[in-house]
mmCIF file with all atom_site columns, C-alpha atoms in Angstrom:
data_model
loop_
_atom_site.group_PDB
_atom_site.id
_atom_site.type_symbol
_atom_site.label_atom_id
_atom_site.label_alt_id
_atom_site.label_comp_id
_atom_site.label_asym_id
_atom_site.label_entity_id
_atom_site.label_seq_id
_atom_site.pdbx_PDB_ins_code
_atom_site.Cartn_x
_atom_site.Cartn_y
_atom_site.Cartn_z
_atom_site.occupancy
_atom_site.B_iso_or_equiv
_atom_site.pdbx_formal_charge
_atom_site.auth_seq_id
_atom_site.auth_comp_id
_atom_site.auth_asym_id
_atom_site.auth_atom_id
_atom_site.pdbx_PDB_model_num
ATOM 1   C CA . MET D 1 1   ? -18.597 18.235  8.857   1.00 62.00 ? 967  MET D CA 1
ATOM 2   C CA . GLU D 1 2   ? -20.250 15.004  7.894   1.00 75.00 ? 968  GLU D CA 1
ATOM 3   C CA . LYS D 1 3   ? -18.243 12.046  6.652   1.00 82.00 ? 969  LYS D CA 1
ATOM 4   C CA . ARG D 1 4   ? -18.869 11.492  2.976   1.00 87.00 ? 970  ARG D CA 1
ATOM 5   C CA . TYR D 1 5   ? -17.752 8.862   0.483   1.00 90.00 ? 971  TYR D CA 1
ATOM 6   C CA . THR D 1 6   ? -18.266 5.818   2.696   1.00 93.00 ? 972  THR D CA 1
ATOM 7   C CA . ALA D 1 7   ? -17.727 3.422   -0.210  1.00 95.00 ? 973  ALA D CA 1
ATOM 8   C CA . LEU D 1 8   ? -14.377 5.019   -1.067  1.00 95.00 ? 974  LEU D CA 1
ATOM 9   C CA . ARG D 1 9   ? -13.306 4.787   2.564   1.00 95.00 ? 975  ARG D CA 1
ATOM 10  C CA . VAL D 1 10  ? -14.180 1.078   2.572   1.00 96.00 ? 976  VAL D CA 1
ATOM 11  C CA . ILE D 1 11  ? -12.255 0.536   -0.675  1.00 97.00 ? 977  ILE D CA 1
ATOM 12  C CA . GLY D 1 12  ? -9.231  2.402   0.701   1.00 97.00 ? 978  GLY D CA 1
ATOM 13  C CA . THR D 1 13  ? -9.324  0.326   3.871   1.00 97.00 ? 979  THR D CA 1
ATOM 14  C CA . MET D 1 14  ? -9.624  -2.887  1.857   1.00 98.00 ? 980  MET D CA 1
ATOM 15  C CA . TYR D 1 15  ? -6.535  -2.024  -0.181  1.00 98.00 ? 981  TYR D CA 1
ATOM 16  C CA . LYS D 1 16  ? -4.584  -1.215  2.969   1.00 98.00 ? 982  LYS D CA 1
ATOM 17  C CA . VAL D 1 17  ? -5.644  -4.490  4.614   1.00 98.00 ? 983  VAL D CA 1
ATOM 18  C CA . LEU D 1 18  ? -4.740  -6.416  1.445   1.00 98.00 ? 984  LEU D CA 1
ATOM 19  C CA . GLY D 1 19  ? -1.334  -4.736  1.482   1.00 98.00 ? 985  GLY D CA 1
ATOM 20  C CA . VAL D 1 20  ? -0.719  -5.868  5.053   1.00 98.00 ? 986  VAL D CA 1
ATOM 21  C CA . ILE D 1 21  ? -1.928  -9.411  4.276   1.00 98.00 ? 987  ILE D CA 1
ATOM 22  C CA . VAL D 1 22  ? 0.348   -9.636  1.229   1.00 98.00 ? 988  VAL D CA 1
ATOM 23  C CA . ALA D 1 23  ? 3.280   -8.390  3.332   1.00 98.00 ? 989  ALA D CA 1
ATOM 24  C CA . ILE D 1 24  ? 2.643   -11.044 5.993   1.00 98.00 ? 990  ILE D CA 1
ATOM 25  C CA . LEU D 1 25  ? 2.254   -13.810 3.390   1.00 98.00 ? 991  LEU D CA 1
ATOM 26  C CA . THR D 1 26  ? 5.425   -12.658 1.649   1.00 98.00 ? 992  THR D CA 1
ATOM 27  C CA . ILE D 1 27  ? 7.407   -12.839 4.871   1.00 97.00 ? 993  ILE D CA 1
ATOM 28  C CA . LEU D 1 28  ? 6.019   -16.303 5.629   1.00 97.00 ? 994  LEU D CA 1
ATOM 29  C CA . ALA D 1 29  ? 6.806   -17.493 2.090   1.00 95.00 ? 995  ALA D CA 1
ATOM 30  C CA . VAL D 1 30  ? 10.348  -16.130 2.273   1.00 95.00 ? 996  VAL D CA 1
ATOM 31  C CA . LEU D 1 31  ? 10.917  -17.844 5.614   1.00 94.00 ? 997  LEU D CA 1
ATOM 32  C CA . GLY D 1 32  ? 9.456   -21.057 4.170   1.00 92.00 ? 998  GLY D CA 1
ATOM 33  C CA . VAL D 1 33  ? 11.764  -20.960 1.149   1.00 89.00 ? 999  VAL D CA 1
ATOM 34  C CA . ILE D 1 34  ? 14.797  -20.282 3.317   1.00 87.00 ? 1000 ILE D CA 1
ATOM 35  C CA . GLY D 1 35  ? 13.795  -23.061 5.725   1.00 87.00 ? 1001 GLY D CA 1
ATOM 36  C CA . SER D 1 36  ? 13.151  -25.553 2.951   1.00 83.00 ? 1002 SER D CA 1
ATOM 37  C CA . SER D 1 37  ? 16.412  -24.684 1.236   1.00 80.00 ? 1003 SER D CA 1
ATOM 38  C CA . ILE D 1 38  ? 18.309  -25.333 4.448   1.00 78.00 ? 1004 ILE D CA 1
ATOM 39  C CA . MET D 1 39  ? 16.432  -28.489 5.490   1.00 77.00 ? 1005 MET D CA 1
ATOM 40  C CA . GLY D 1 40  ? 15.413  -29.845 2.136   1.00 68.00 ? 1006 GLY D CA 1
ATOM 41  C CA . ARG D 1 41  ? 18.622  -29.592 0.185   1.00 62.00 ? 1007 ARG D CA 1
ATOM 42  C CA . VAL D 1 42  ? 18.086  -33.038 -1.321  1.00 59.00 ? 1008 VAL D CA 1
ATOM 43  C CA . PHE D 1 43  ? 14.771  -32.065 -2.905  1.00 60.00 ? 1009 PHE D CA 1
ATOM 44  C CA . LEU D 1 44  ? 16.127  -28.787 -4.241  1.00 53.00 ? 1010 LEU D CA 1
ATOM 45  C CA . ASP D 1 45  ? 19.192  -30.616 -5.530  1.00 59.00 ? 1011 ASP D CA 1
ATOM 46  C CA . ARG D 1 46  ? 17.131  -33.224 -7.400  1.00 62.00 ? 1012 ARG D CA 1
ATOM 47  C CA . PHE D 1 47  ? 14.441  -30.904 -8.775  1.00 60.00 ? 1013 PHE D CA 1
ATOM 48  C CA . PRO D 1 48  ? 16.480  -29.306 -11.590 1.00 59.00 ? 1014 PRO D CA 1
ATOM 49  C CA . ARG D 1 49  ? 17.835  -32.671 -12.738 1.00 60.00 ? 1015 ARG D CA 1
ATOM 50  C CA . GLU D 1 50  ? 14.401  -34.238 -12.960 1.00 61.00 ? 1016 GLU D CA 1
ATOM 51  C CA . PHE D 1 51  ? 12.417  -31.398 -14.451 1.00 60.00 ? 1017 PHE D CA 1
ATOM 52  C CA . VAL D 1 52  ? 14.732  -28.829 -16.014 1.00 59.00 ? 1018 VAL D CA 1
ATOM 53  C CA . ALA D 1 53  ? 18.083  -30.138 -17.168 1.00 58.00 ? 1019 ALA D CA 1
ATOM 54  C CA . PRO D 1 54  ? 19.142  -33.789 -16.970 1.00 58.00 ? 1020 PRO D CA 1
ATOM 55  C CA . ARG D 1 55  ? 22.833  -32.939 -16.949 1.00 58.00 ? 1021 ARG D CA 1
ATOM 56  C CA . PRO D 1 56  ? 24.612  -31.248 -14.089 1.00 57.00 ? 1022 PRO D CA 1
ATOM 57  C CA . GLY D 1 57  ? 25.715  -27.730 -14.641 1.00 56.00 ? 1023 GLY D CA 1
ATOM 58  C CA . MET D 1 58  ? 24.529  -24.358 -13.593 1.00 57.00 ? 1024 MET D CA 1
ATOM 59  C CA . TRP D 1 59  ? 21.212  -25.749 -12.290 1.00 54.00 ? 1025 TRP D CA 1
ATOM 60  C CA . HIS D 1 60  ? 23.072  -27.761 -9.645  1.00 56.00 ? 1026 HIS D CA 1
ATOM 61  C CA . PHE D 1 61  ? 24.480  -24.483 -8.358  1.00 56.00 ? 1027 PHE D CA 1
ATOM 62  C CA . PHE D 1 62  ? 20.983  -23.109 -7.689  1.00 59.00 ? 1028 PHE D CA 1
ATOM 63  C CA . GLY D 1 63  ? 19.714  -26.271 -6.007  1.00 62.00 ? 1029 GLY D CA 1
ATOM 64  C CA . GLY D 1 64  ? 21.062  -25.676 -2.520  1.00 69.00 ? 1030 GLY D CA 1
ATOM 65  C CA . ILE D 1 65  ? 21.034  -23.006 0.098   1.00 75.00 ? 1031 ILE D CA 1
ATOM 66  C CA . PHE D 1 66  ? 22.311  -20.391 -2.316  1.00 80.00 ? 1032 PHE D CA 1
ATOM 67  C CA . GLY D 1 67  ? 19.431  -21.054 -4.693  1.00 79.00 ? 1033 GLY D CA 1
ATOM 68  C CA . GLY D 1 68  ? 16.963  -20.819 -1.841  1.00 82.00 ? 1034 GLY D CA 1
ATOM 69  C CA . LEU D 1 69  ? 18.424  -17.495 -0.753  1.00 86.00 ? 1035 LEU D CA 1
ATOM 70  C CA . ILE D 1 70  ? 18.249  -16.121 -4.293  1.00 89.00 ? 1036 ILE D CA 1
ATOM 71  C CA . THR D 1 71  ? 14.657  -17.296 -4.632  1.00 88.00 ? 1037 THR D CA 1
ATOM 72  C CA . ALA D 1 72  ? 13.781  -15.808 -1.239  1.00 92.00 ? 1038 ALA D CA 1
ATOM 73  C CA . PHE D 1 73  ? 15.393  -12.499 -2.199  1.00 94.00 ? 1039 PHE D CA 1
ATOM 74  C CA . PHE D 1 74  ? 13.372  -12.184 -5.398  1.00 95.00 ? 1040 PHE D CA 1
ATOM 75  C CA . MET D 1 75  ? 10.210  -13.273 -3.587  1.00 95.00 ? 1041 MET D CA 1
ATOM 76  C CA . LEU D 1 76  ? 10.862  -10.574 -1.009  1.00 96.00 ? 1042 LEU D CA 1
ATOM 77  C CA . LEU D 1 77  ? 11.371  -7.958  -3.717  1.00 98.00 ? 1043 LEU D CA 1
ATOM 78  C CA . TYR D 1 78  ? 8.227   -8.918  -5.612  1.00 98.00 ? 1044 TYR D CA 1
ATOM 79  C CA . GLY D 1 79  ? 5.969   -9.487  -2.609  1.00 98.00 ? 1045 GLY D CA 1
ATOM 80  C CA . GLY D 1 80  ? 7.274   -6.430  -0.794  1.00 97.00 ? 1046 GLY D CA 1
ATOM 81  C CA . GLY D 1 81  ? 6.734   -4.275  -3.853  1.00 98.00 ? 1047 GLY D CA 1
ATOM 82  C CA . LEU D 1 82  ? 3.225   -5.615  -4.273  1.00 98.00 ? 1048 LEU D CA 1
ATOM 83  C CA . ALA D 1 83  ? 2.413   -5.066  -0.591  1.00 98.00 ? 1049 ALA D CA 1
ATOM 84  C CA . VAL D 1 84  ? 3.729   -1.507  -0.628  1.00 98.00 ? 1050 VAL D CA 1
ATOM 85  C CA . THR D 1 85  ? 1.842   -0.766  -3.849  1.00 98.00 ? 1051 THR D CA 1
ATOM 86  C CA . LEU D 1 86  ? -1.456  -2.038  -2.435  1.00 98.00 ? 1052 LEU D CA 1
ATOM 87  C CA . TYR D 1 87  ? -1.014  -0.114  0.803   1.00 98.00 ? 1053 TYR D CA 1
ATOM 88  C CA . ALA D 1 88  ? -0.031  3.038   -1.089  1.00 98.00 ? 1054 ALA D CA 1
ATOM 89  C CA . PHE D 1 89  ? -3.106  2.738   -3.295  1.00 98.00 ? 1055 PHE D CA 1
ATOM 90  C CA . GLY D 1 90  ? -5.287  2.604   -0.186  1.00 98.00 ? 1056 GLY D CA 1
ATOM 91  C CA . GLU D 1 91  ? -3.529  5.679   1.188   1.00 98.00 ? 1057 GLU D CA 1
ATOM 92  C CA . ALA D 1 92  ? -4.029  7.438   -2.156  1.00 98.00 ? 1058 ALA D CA 1
ATOM 93  C CA . VAL D 1 93  ? -7.778  6.886   -1.886  1.00 97.00 ? 1059 VAL D CA 1
ATOM 94  C CA . TYR D 1 94  ? -7.732  8.455   1.585   1.00 97.00 ? 1060 TYR D CA 1
ATOM 95  C CA . LEU D 1 95  ? -5.579  11.302  0.268   1.00 97.00 ? 1061 LEU D CA 1
ATOM 96  C CA . VAL D 1 96  ? -8.102  12.136  -2.450  1.00 96.00 ? 1062 VAL D CA 1
ATOM 97  C CA . ILE D 1 97  ? -10.904 12.095  0.126   1.00 96.00 ? 1063 ILE D CA 1
ATOM 98  C CA . ALA D 1 98  ? -8.908  14.415  2.418   1.00 95.00 ? 1064 ALA D CA 1
ATOM 99  C CA . ILE D 1 99  ? -8.210  16.810  -0.461  1.00 96.00 ? 1065 ILE D CA 1
ATOM 100 C CA . GLU D 1 100 ? -11.923 16.937  -1.244  1.00 95.00 ? 1066 GLU D CA 1
ATOM 101 C CA . GLU D 1 101 ? -12.816 17.587  2.404   1.00 94.00 ? 1067 GLU D CA 1
ATOM 102 C CA . ASN D 1 102 ? -10.234 20.360  2.710   1.00 95.00 ? 1068 ASN D CA 1
ATOM 103 C CA . THR D 1 103 ? -11.406 21.933  -0.543  1.00 94.00 ? 1069 THR D CA 1
ATOM 104 C CA . ARG D 1 104 ? -15.008 21.860  0.660   1.00 93.00 ? 1070 ARG D CA 1
ATOM 105 C CA . ALA D 1 105 ? -14.008 23.442  3.996   1.00 91.00 ? 1071 ALA D CA 1
ATOM 106 C CA . THR D 1 106 ? -12.012 26.147  2.205   1.00 94.00 ? 1072 THR D CA 1
ATOM 107 C CA . VAL D 1 107 ? -14.950 26.987  -0.054  1.00 92.00 ? 1073 VAL D CA 1
ATOM 108 C CA . THR D 1 108 ? -17.215 27.258  2.979   1.00 91.00 ? 1074 THR D CA 1
ATOM 109 C CA . LEU D 1 109 ? -14.808 29.627  4.741   1.00 92.00 ? 1075 LEU D CA 1
ATOM 110 C CA . LEU D 1 110 ? -14.356 31.759  1.632   1.00 91.00 ? 1076 LEU D CA 1
ATOM 111 C CA . ARG D 1 111 ? -18.115 32.050  1.168   1.00 90.00 ? 1077 ARG D CA 1
ATOM 112 C CA . GLU D 1 112 ? -18.474 33.187  4.774   1.00 88.00 ? 1078 GLU D CA 1
ATOM 113 C CA . GLN D 1 113 ? -15.809 35.847  4.241   1.00 86.00 ? 1079 GLN D CA 1
ATOM 114 C CA . ARG D 1 114 ? -17.503 37.099  1.068   1.00 81.00 ? 1080 ARG D CA 1
ATOM 115 C CA . ARG D 1 115 ? -20.795 37.807  2.744   1.00 76.00 ? 1081 ARG D CA 1
ATOM 116 C CA . PRO D 1 116 ? -21.240 41.522  3.220   1.00 72.00 ? 1082 PRO D CA 1
ATOM 117 C CA . ALA D 1 117 ? -20.793 42.595  6.774   1.00 68.00 ? 1083 ALA D CA 1
ATOM 118 C CA . PRO D 1 118 ? -23.932 43.922  8.375   1.00 69.00 ? 1084 PRO D CA 1
ATOM 119 C CA . SER D 1 119 ? -24.019 47.655  7.866   1.00 71.00 ? 1085 SER D CA 1
ATOM 120 C CA . PRO D 1 120 ? -23.609 49.640  11.031  1.00 74.00 ? 1086 PRO D CA 1
ATOM 121 C CA . SER D 1 121 ? -26.521 51.709  12.176  1.00 74.00 ? 1087 SER D CA 1
ATOM 122 C CA . PRO D 1 122 ? -26.620 55.078  10.437  1.00 74.00 ? 1088 PRO D CA 1
ATOM 123 C CA . PRO D 1 123 ? -25.055 57.923  12.353  1.00 72.00 ? 1089 PRO D CA 1
ATOM 124 C CA . PRO D 1 124 ? -27.486 60.016  14.341  1.00 75.00 ? 1090 PRO D CA 1
ATOM 125 C CA . GLU D 1 125 ? -28.710 63.095  12.565  1.00 79.00 ? 1091 GLU D CA 1
ATOM 126 C CA . PRO D 1 126 ? -27.613 66.399  14.001  1.00 79.00 ? 1092 PRO D CA 1
ATOM 127 C CA . ASP D 1 127 ? -30.162 68.391  15.965  1.00 75.00 ? 1093 ASP D CA 1
ATOM 128 C CA . LYS D 1 128 ? -31.690 71.322  14.169  1.00 66.00 ? 1094 LYS D CA 1
#
């Protein structure tokens, strides 16, 4: 059977590739946040005081390694969910194409079965 729906196959592949790219970028971002929270504690400590709340309190608690781990966890959840969703959407496009191909093949087989069988040659007439 010929391959049909080339544009849909390209779109499905693009979504799958985007899903993989988002997964890789998410992992790199999570590693970057964890690394910066470990090495750059001073920046993360000062950021809430300068931009969010001038007084110490709960924001100081999120400024260190713990805050970086929490941020990395939520980044992993969001980015991982987005990556899985994109990849699944690409697979769904391929699934719809496969369903159509199987339906077309089934219709072809059923039509072949419906054709009347060639009638056998008539029986020879008895001699008179």
